[in-house]
Amino acid sequence: MSDMVIPRKRVRFGNWLPTTKATLGGLTVIGWGVLLTGVMAMVVFLVVGWWVTGLLTLVLALAVDAVFIIRWGDPTSGRTAAARILDRRIDAVRHKDGTNRYKTGLFTELPDEALTALPGMLAGLEEIPGVDGTGEEYVLLEHRGETRAPLLAATFSCDPDGTALLPQDQIDSQVSAFGGWIVTLSQDTAIEGAVIVVDSAQESTEPLVAKIDSEVSSAAPLVAQRQLMEGARALSGTYADVEVFASVVWNAKELADDVEDAAAEIGAKLPQHRADLAAAGAGSPVLTTSQDLARAVRVAYRPDRAREFGSDDLAGLTFRMKVTEAGPDEFDDSARRICYHDGVASMTAMMVAPPMMHITEDYLNRLFKPNGKFLRKRTAVFYRPLTPGAAVKAAKKLRDGARRSATAKGQPSEFDQYRQELAKATERDLVTGASMTAFAIEVTVTFEPTKRGIRDATQELKNILEGTGISYRFVETDTAAGFHSTLPLGMLPWAYATVAQTITDRTN
Amino acid sequence: MATSMTKRLRRTPMGFFGENGGAWRQVPQPPRYFSTSVQVCGIYPFGVGTGRPVDGSPLGRDMQTGSAICTDHDALYRANIISSPSAFEFGLNGNGKSSTAQTLIGGQVGRGLTPGVFDPIKGEHVPWIQSLGGTVFSIGPRATHQLNLMSPGPLGIAAQRIGGTVGAELLLLARAKSIDLVKLCVRINRGPEEPVTDIEETAIEAIVDTILEHTGPTEVPVTADLLRAFDEVSPLMLARTGQATAETFHSRFRRLGETLRSLMTGQMGQMLSGANSVEFNPGNPGGFCFDTSSIGVGNTKLLSAAMLSTWSLGMDAIDAHWELAQHESAKAAEAHANGEVYEPQVTWGGYTTMFDEFWYPLRACEGMVDLVDGLSRTNRSVGTADLKISHSPKDLLSLRNPDDREKAKGFIERSGLLLLMALSREDLRELAKVRSLTQAEIDLVAGFNRASSWKGHRRIKGTKGAPPGAGKVLLKISERVGIPVQMLRTPTQMRLHDTDTRYQQ
């Protein structure tokens, strides 16, 4: 009998549509409106003889379009000049104020109750502890904002087996269940978003060797003691440390009148999310405690703390730090792109466009798996679900935009036609029960703060992103905020967007 | 400039404003894309397996990620990952099954577990156990040790040391074990065609009890006493069997007498009635190894008797060790209560047993399946982690007797940890009927032994060679994806375990 197995056709994914408005000649409808208004005003002014005013009006209209409307670079993921100017301006102000450096500890000027607080907008993070149905403790993180309702984030720690040795039908079933979990995000209108963070490192086996040495029994025969210790030293130099965190973030006001009642509501919703994530191949998700998150954060600030914590575990020392007190010893994001913290350096890149081809579910594994070139790597995938009603409207808008772009030109390009097909496919998916979500990806890598470390890390990160077909750009300013967005704290970037960002980058 | 001690930074929604305050004025906004749930799930974040096990014996490296892997069935059981501390290892010849087992068990012994090795055919674990300071019993007609079916064995030794009620209970248990062993040997000697009748079993019990009644506290009865007791019929034997006189007894149990006489003659007789019988000293942390490799694999009856007896003795040794450790612990507690210090002479760190070449006894010995079945169901209660090693799942799944087949299937089903070395696809498909294996796992294990080419470098004399599948193992626990591991070997292990000597000359 032949052992040949006829390969099944793999399921492919790839209908991604930009959330930015459709353009014609680089201008949105508003952009065209501004331009046409400018032209008409100019005509009127010319007719009445106000030549200079007429010309100035046109220049003004062109300037508004150039600064606020046109996305320079990629038409869908490029940035407006206003957004770039705002970034530079804010960077300069932070530089002048000295707030692009953060120092914690007793001999700093931080208030006594916040000597080791998290930096920036996370300094106001609050913890709401809870106990789940099985008696296990967990914590909800309350993200407060000046202008918006408080957000409550619950984070699950997952332990997936991976798909390397799974049959394709089981993988497909898990991926489909993952899609099911994304649907549930849309069904709960109180959910503001979710983020999955894959935190990975190739750790040294040094602490593992120490752990094994500590387990050697003095009552064991000497040869067995020697064999065990030799075995520990014969292990490969590294072991993969991969932690996957899934955070779901709720808008407290959508759930109840006060935060406590909202937390109780969330407590009742968590078991379903746990079950859904488990079915999606996340292993056995466990709700994280403040200590779990504090540990992840402290390791992110300085990866070799993982070794220190491992030794503490061995010595029976309980890790008691709270996440809200897990700030870095120091954090410096005064340089462009690279931020320095607790003796190491990090940089963050964000996806500006997903792979253009249709991909299989394992295509982006390289993005998620541990990489020995970094001390640590965190890949965060953000989901901003749309309610079913909003999804239908968004799909219609996408279809109309794509059609407008295609029909406005005498000869629609392949790209225009492809975009129309994607919009149609999206509507078809919605009709068959799918939900719609906006998604974004950010990757933070940590490395040695040396010239070589920076060069190697930059090169490797570029390799990974280019190798996976992802268009990207590095976070060049506000790198501290970028770094913290990829921590498993349920920090949704859009929830922290300022009014100025909303106008200049038209992010919402 | 010295830092001011004045706390002048104030918390705002954007952080602490001021020098070194770290406030943010905005958060970078990553561009977002729309997609439906059926498309965006293709960006699948659970495709990469998370941390590999790092608790237990150091085994080697993950063949997929290069990560270090440390695990074993004892560690997995203690971490509540598997429900029974048992493991089953399968693999074709020459791929390092025994070495893999020694790596696994060696780690456990280093952590304080006592090894109990049943090495029926090759005797390849003998040097290792000797190096651990364990007791090696080489059993066979002309081997160093012989079997004594009438010895109270390790339970008797423990009973003497403990005394009191527990000692009396252990002696009763030792008596029952002796009776069982005699019955087993009688059954083996007669073969499956001639079963032992119920009244014959009663007679055997009466004979054993008669011998024990007439044995002084410092004496140890021997197997040959069975025949002597049969010839000199006691009132107890008559009463139990309902016979009036010695003549009627001999007449009624003529066939049993012949079997006992047959047991005492030839190679079987030599093995069961030698002067240097197996006597245990329970509590040795180096453990024990029963080596029956001097018996030819063709001598089924002899090997069966040896193996059944040694398995029974081995389990008795573990029970005896436990009872002694409990006794010593009680003495230490009593001394402590009286303000004295007593250092226990025997401590309990658990046992780890290894049944190498497991296929042989199952095929050769009637009754072995039941014996192991009982053991595999209770290995938690006797504190034993057990590892069984065989060539192929088919060894178990193709036994002649359908009942035995079902029971043997249960061994695989109940094994908490499976270690799969190079196997044929057919073997793996058979195994997949009992324990779930994915097609990718089957392909991987079947490919372990795939040579990279027809051409290779000829070995230099004196060096060890290794086939392509050497040391490659797929670790599998119930319903979880397996982890392929390239096993390590330590210098100590390599010095003590070499099955390739002839090829190196």
PDB file of N, CA and C in Angstrom, chain B residues 47-107:
ATOM      1  N   GLY B  47      -0.148  29.354  16.995  1.00  0.00           N
ATOM      2  CA  GLY B  47       0.528  28.360  16.161  1.00  0.00           C
ATOM      3  C   GLY B  47       1.845  27.896  16.742  1.00  0.00           C
ATOM      4  N   VAL B  48       2.420  28.707  17.604  1.00  0.00           N
ATOM      5  CA  VAL B  48       3.729  28.349  18.176  1.00  0.00           C
ATOM      6  C   VAL B  48       3.496  27.793  19.572  1.00  0.00           C
ATOM      7  N   GLY B  49       4.026  26.604  19.823  1.00  0.00           N
ATOM      8  CA  GLY B  49       3.866  25.982  21.138  1.00  0.00           C
ATOM      9  C   GLY B  49       4.579  26.792  22.196  1.00  0.00           C
ATOM     10  N   THR B  50       3.974  26.875  23.371  1.00  0.00           N
ATOM     11  CA  THR B  50       4.602  27.630  24.455  1.00  0.00           C
ATOM     12  C   THR B  50       5.656  26.770  25.124  1.00  0.00           C
ATOM     13  N   GLY B  51       6.155  27.231  26.207  1.00  0.00           N
ATOM     14  CA  GLY B  51       7.296  26.609  26.877  1.00  0.00           C
ATOM     15  C   GLY B  51       7.218  25.089  26.938  1.00  0.00           C
ATOM     16  N   ARG B  52       8.342  24.469  26.760  1.00  0.00           N
ATOM     17  CA  ARG B  52       8.433  23.021  26.833  1.00  0.00           C
ATOM     18  C   ARG B  52       8.651  22.612  28.285  1.00  0.00           C
ATOM     19  N   PRO B  53       8.364  21.352  28.616  1.00  0.00           N
ATOM     20  CA  PRO B  53       8.496  20.958  30.027  1.00  0.00           C
ATOM     21  C   PRO B  53       9.943  21.075  30.516  1.00  0.00           C
ATOM     22  N   VAL B  54      10.103  21.658  31.687  1.00  0.00           N
ATOM     23  CA  VAL B  54      11.458  21.799  32.250  1.00  0.00           C
ATOM     24  C   VAL B  54      11.489  21.266  33.688  1.00  0.00           C
ATOM     25  N   ASP B  55      10.573  20.347  33.970  1.00  0.00           N
ATOM     26  CA  ASP B  55      10.541  19.698  35.281  1.00  0.00           C
ATOM     27  C   ASP B  55      10.790  18.218  35.081  1.00  0.00           C
ATOM     28  N   GLY B  56      11.772  17.662  35.757  1.00  0.00           N
ATOM     29  CA  GLY B  56      12.005  16.229  35.639  1.00  0.00           C
ATOM     30  C   GLY B  56      13.396  15.924  35.137  1.00  0.00           C
ATOM     31  N   SER B  57      13.568  14.732  34.611  1.00  0.00           N
ATOM     32  CA  SER B  57      14.896  14.303  34.151  1.00  0.00           C
ATOM     33  C   SER B  57      15.322  15.104  32.930  1.00  0.00           C
ATOM     34  N   PRO B  58      16.574  15.547  32.873  1.00  0.00           N
ATOM     35  CA  PRO B  58      17.051  16.220  31.655  1.00  0.00           C
ATOM     36  C   PRO B  58      17.101  15.200  30.521  1.00  0.00           C
ATOM     37  N   LEU B  59      16.341  15.444  29.468  1.00  0.00           N
ATOM     38  CA  LEU B  59      16.254  14.450  28.393  1.00  0.00           C
ATOM     39  C   LEU B  59      17.043  14.836  27.148  1.00  0.00           C
ATOM     40  N   GLY B  60      16.985  16.109  26.774  1.00  0.00           N
ATOM     41  CA  GLY B  60      17.673  16.499  25.544  1.00  0.00           C
ATOM     42  C   GLY B  60      17.082  17.766  24.996  1.00  0.00           C
ATOM     43  N   ARG B  61      17.063  17.846  23.646  1.00  0.00           N
ATOM     44  CA  ARG B  61      16.551  19.087  23.053  1.00  0.00           C
ATOM     45  C   ARG B  61      15.373  18.810  22.120  1.00  0.00           C
ATOM     46  N   ASP B  62      14.473  19.761  22.097  1.00  0.00           N
ATOM     47  CA  ASP B  62      13.311  19.699  21.214  1.00  0.00           C
ATOM     48  C   ASP B  62      13.818  19.758  19.770  1.00  0.00           C
ATOM     49  N   MET B  63      13.434  18.773  18.976  1.00  0.00           N
ATOM     50  CA  MET B  63      13.948  18.719  17.603  1.00  0.00           C
ATOM     51  C   MET B  63      13.377  19.842  16.734  1.00  0.00           C
ATOM     52  N   GLN B  64      12.288  20.464  17.191  1.00  0.00           N
ATOM     53  CA  GLN B  64      11.707  21.549  16.384  1.00  0.00           C
ATOM     54  C   GLN B  64      12.269  22.912  16.748  1.00  0.00           C
ATOM     55  N   THR B  65      12.414  23.152  18.055  1.00  0.00           N
ATOM     56  CA  THR B  65      12.828  24.495  18.478  1.00  0.00           C
ATOM     57  C   THR B  65      14.234  24.529  19.051  1.00  0.00           C
ATOM     58  N   GLY B  66      14.810  23.361  19.295  1.00  0.00           N
ATOM     59  CA  GLY B  66      16.149  23.329  19.894  1.00  0.00           C
ATOM     60  C   GLY B  66      16.123  23.585  21.389  1.00  0.00           C
ATOM     61  N   SER B  67      14.932  23.688  21.951  1.00  0.00           N
ATOM     62  CA  SER B  67      14.821  23.983  23.381  1.00  0.00           C
ATOM     63  C   SER B  67      15.201  22.794  24.240  1.00  0.00           C
ATOM     64  N   ALA B  68      15.637  23.101  25.444  1.00  0.00           N
ATOM     65  CA  ALA B  68      15.938  22.041  26.404  1.00  0.00           C
ATOM     66  C   ALA B  68      14.630  21.413  26.873  1.00  0.00           C
ATOM     67  N   ILE B  69      14.654  20.104  27.062  1.00  0.00           N
ATOM     68  CA  ILE B  69      13.458  19.398  27.533  1.00  0.00           C
ATOM     69  C   ILE B  69      13.830  18.587  28.773  1.00  0.00           C
ATOM     70  N   CYS B  70      13.093  18.774  29.827  1.00  0.00           N
ATOM     71  CA  CYS B  70      13.271  17.967  31.039  1.00  0.00           C
ATOM     72  C   CYS B  70      11.892  17.463  31.453  1.00  0.00           C
ATOM     73  N   THR B  71      11.740  16.182  31.481  1.00  0.00           N
ATOM     74  CA  THR B  71      10.469  15.637  31.972  1.00  0.00           C
ATOM     75  C   THR B  71      10.613  14.143  32.217  1.00  0.00           C
ATOM     76  N   ASP B  72       9.690  13.573  32.926  1.00  0.00           N
ATOM     77  CA  ASP B  72       9.574  12.120  33.084  1.00  0.00           C
ATOM     78  C   ASP B  72       8.207  11.840  33.682  1.00  0.00           C
ATOM     79  N   HIS B  73       7.838  10.566  33.713  1.00  0.00           N
ATOM     80  CA  HIS B  73       6.477  10.241  34.145  1.00  0.00           C
ATOM     81  C   HIS B  73       6.246  10.554  35.613  1.00  0.00           C
ATOM     82  N   ASP B  74       7.295  10.466  36.434  1.00  0.00           N
ATOM     83  CA  ASP B  74       7.137  10.792  37.861  1.00  0.00           C
ATOM     84  C   ASP B  74       6.876  12.297  38.020  1.00  0.00           C
ATOM     85  N   ALA B  75       7.678  13.112  37.318  1.00  0.00           N
ATOM     86  CA  ALA B  75       7.517  14.573  37.431  1.00  0.00           C
ATOM     87  C   ALA B  75       6.161  15.005  36.879  1.00  0.00           C
ATOM     88  N   LEU B  76       5.747  14.392  35.767  1.00  0.00           N
ATOM     89  CA  LEU B  76       4.452  14.753  35.173  1.00  0.00           C
ATOM     90  C   LEU B  76       3.302  14.389  36.103  1.00  0.00           C
ATOM     91  N   TYR B  77       3.451  13.242  36.759  1.00  0.00           N
ATOM     92  CA  TYR B  77       2.397  12.810  37.692  1.00  0.00           C
ATOM     93  C   TYR B  77       2.342  13.752  38.893  1.00  0.00           C
ATOM     94  N   ARG B  78       3.508  14.107  39.411  1.00  0.00           N
ATOM     95  CA  ARG B  78       3.544  15.000  40.571  1.00  0.00           C
ATOM     96  C   ARG B  78       2.988  16.387  40.225  1.00  0.00           C
ATOM     97  N   ALA B  79       3.092  16.762  38.943  1.00  0.00           N
ATOM     98  CA  ALA B  79       2.570  18.073  38.523  1.00  0.00           C
ATOM     99  C   ALA B  79       1.110  17.977  38.060  1.00  0.00           C
ATOM    100  N   ASN B  80       0.483  16.826  38.329  1.00  0.00           N
ATOM    101  CA  ASN B  80      -0.934  16.610  37.963  1.00  0.00           C
ATOM    102  C   ASN B  80      -1.184  16.722  36.463  1.00  0.00           C
ATOM    103  N   ILE B  81      -0.174  16.400  35.665  1.00  0.00           N
ATOM    104  CA  ILE B  81      -0.355  16.476  34.209  1.00  0.00           C
ATOM    105  C   ILE B  81      -0.838  15.129  33.677  1.00  0.00           C
ATOM    106  N   ILE B  82      -0.373  14.044  34.288  1.00  0.00           N
ATOM    107  CA  ILE B  82      -0.874  12.717  33.904  1.00  0.00           C
ATOM    108  C   ILE B  82      -1.480  12.058  35.146  1.00  0.00           C
ATOM    109  N   SER B  83      -2.384  11.104  34.900  1.00  0.00           N
ATOM    110  CA  SER B  83      -3.121  10.563  36.046  1.00  0.00           C
ATOM    111  C   SER B  83      -2.460   9.335  36.661  1.00  0.00           C
ATOM    112  N   SER B  84      -1.414   8.819  36.018  1.00  0.00           N
ATOM    113  CA  SER B  84      -0.733   7.659  36.588  1.00  0.00           C
ATOM    114  C   SER B  84       0.756   7.781  36.260  1.00  0.00           C
ATOM    115  N   PRO B  85       1.625   7.496  37.243  1.00  0.00           N
ATOM    116  CA  PRO B  85       3.065   7.690  36.983  1.00  0.00           C
ATOM    117  C   PRO B  85       3.655   6.539  36.166  1.00  0.00           C
ATOM    118  N   SER B  86       3.109   6.334  35.002  1.00  0.00           N
ATOM    119  CA  SER B  86       3.564   5.196  34.199  1.00  0.00           C
ATOM    120  C   SER B  86       3.949   5.663  32.798  1.00  0.00           C
ATOM    121  N   ALA B  87       4.871   4.937  32.212  1.00  0.00           N
ATOM    122  CA  ALA B  87       5.315   5.283  30.857  1.00  0.00           C
ATOM    123  C   ALA B  87       5.528   4.013  30.059  1.00  0.00           C
ATOM    124  N   PHE B  88       5.368   4.144  28.758  1.00  0.00           N
ATOM    125  CA  PHE B  88       5.608   3.004  27.857  1.00  0.00           C
ATOM    126  C   PHE B  88       6.504   3.490  26.739  1.00  0.00           C
ATOM    127  N   GLU B  89       7.575   2.730  26.505  1.00  0.00           N
ATOM    128  CA  GLU B  89       8.511   3.129  25.452  1.00  0.00           C
ATOM    129  C   GLU B  89       8.510   2.079  24.342  1.00  0.00           C
ATOM    130  N   PHE B  90       8.361   2.548  23.122  1.00  0.00           N
ATOM    131  CA  PHE B  90       8.390   1.642  21.975  1.00  0.00           C
ATOM    132  C   PHE B  90       9.494   2.085  21.023  1.00  0.00           C
ATOM    133  N   GLY B  91      10.110   1.125  20.380  1.00  0.00           N
ATOM    134  CA  GLY B  91      11.116   1.500  19.389  1.00  0.00           C
ATOM    135  C   GLY B  91      11.752   0.281  18.770  1.00  0.00           C
ATOM    136  N   LEU B  92      12.116   0.423  17.515  1.00  0.00           N
ATOM    137  CA  LEU B  92      12.776  -0.684  16.832  1.00  0.00           C
ATOM    138  C   LEU B  92      14.175  -0.865  17.404  1.00  0.00           C
ATOM    139  N   ASN B  93      14.731  -2.045  17.177  1.00  0.00           N
ATOM    140  CA  ASN B  93      16.066  -2.346  17.714  1.00  0.00           C
ATOM    141  C   ASN B  93      17.124  -1.367  17.239  1.00  0.00           C
ATOM    142  N   GLY B  94      18.076  -1.097  18.095  1.00  0.00           N
ATOM    143  CA  GLY B  94      19.261  -0.332  17.690  1.00  0.00           C
ATOM    144  C   GLY B  94      19.096   1.167  17.725  1.00  0.00           C
ATOM    145  N   ASN B  95      17.962   1.650  18.230  1.00  0.00           N
ATOM    146  CA  ASN B  95      17.769   3.104  18.251  1.00  0.00           C
ATOM    147  C   ASN B  95      17.966   3.717  19.636  1.00  0.00           C
ATOM    148  N   GLY B  96      18.340   2.875  20.585  1.00  0.00           N
ATOM    149  CA  GLY B  96      18.685   3.413  21.897  1.00  0.00           C
ATOM    150  C   GLY B  96      17.549   3.416  22.893  1.00  0.00           C
ATOM    151  N   LYS B  97      16.718   2.373  22.833  1.00  0.00           N
ATOM    152  CA  LYS B  97      15.613   2.304  23.810  1.00  0.00           C
ATOM    153  C   LYS B  97      16.146   2.231  25.240  1.00  0.00           C
ATOM    154  N   SER B  98      17.128   1.349  25.429  1.00  0.00           N
ATOM    155  CA  SER B  98      17.640   1.157  26.790  1.00  0.00           C
ATOM    156  C   SER B  98      18.363   2.398  27.281  1.00  0.00           C
ATOM    157  N   SER B  99      19.112   3.050  26.382  1.00  0.00           N
ATOM    158  CA  SER B  99      19.814   4.277  26.784  1.00  0.00           C
ATOM    159  C   SER B  99      18.814   5.346  27.167  1.00  0.00           C
ATOM    160  N   THR B 100      17.756   5.463  26.345  1.00  0.00           N
ATOM    161  CA  THR B 100      16.721   6.456  26.631  1.00  0.00           C
ATOM    162  C   THR B 100      16.116   6.185  27.999  1.00  0.00           C
ATOM    163  N   ALA B 101      15.848   4.904  28.260  1.00  0.00           N
ATOM    164  CA  ALA B 101      15.259   4.543  29.556  1.00  0.00           C
ATOM    165  C   ALA B 101      16.206   4.903  30.690  1.00  0.00           C
ATOM    166  N   GLN B 102      17.492   4.659  30.478  1.00  0.00           N
ATOM    167  CA  GLN B 102      18.453   4.977  31.548  1.00  0.00           C
ATOM    168  C   GLN B 102      18.555   6.482  31.786  1.00  0.00           C
ATOM    169  N   THR B 103      18.428   7.263  30.710  1.00  0.00           N
ATOM    170  CA  THR B 103      18.460   8.726  30.878  1.00  0.00           C
ATOM    171  C   THR B 103      17.263   9.165  31.715  1.00  0.00           C
ATOM    172  N   LEU B 104      16.120   8.603  31.368  1.00  0.00           N
ATOM    173  CA  LEU B 104      14.878   8.961  32.057  1.00  0.00           C
ATOM    174  C   LEU B 104      14.921   8.521  33.524  1.00  0.00           C
ATOM    175  N   ILE B 105      15.240   7.234  33.727  1.00  0.00           N
ATOM    176  CA  ILE B 105      15.235   6.675  35.085  1.00  0.00           C
ATOM    177  C   ILE B 105      16.393   7.269  35.898  1.00  0.00           C
ATOM    178  N   GLY B 106      17.524   7.497  35.216  1.00  0.00           N
ATOM    179  CA  GLY B 106      18.702   8.036  35.911  1.00  0.00           C
ATOM    180  C   GLY B 106      18.382   9.365  36.578  1.00  0.00           C
ATOM    181  N   GLY B 107      17.640  10.206  35.868  1.00  0.00           N
ATOM    182  CA  GLY B 107      17.250  11.500  36.436  1.00  0.00           C
ATOM    183  C   GLY B 107      16.378  11.308  37.669  1.00  0.00           C
TER     184      GLY B 107
END
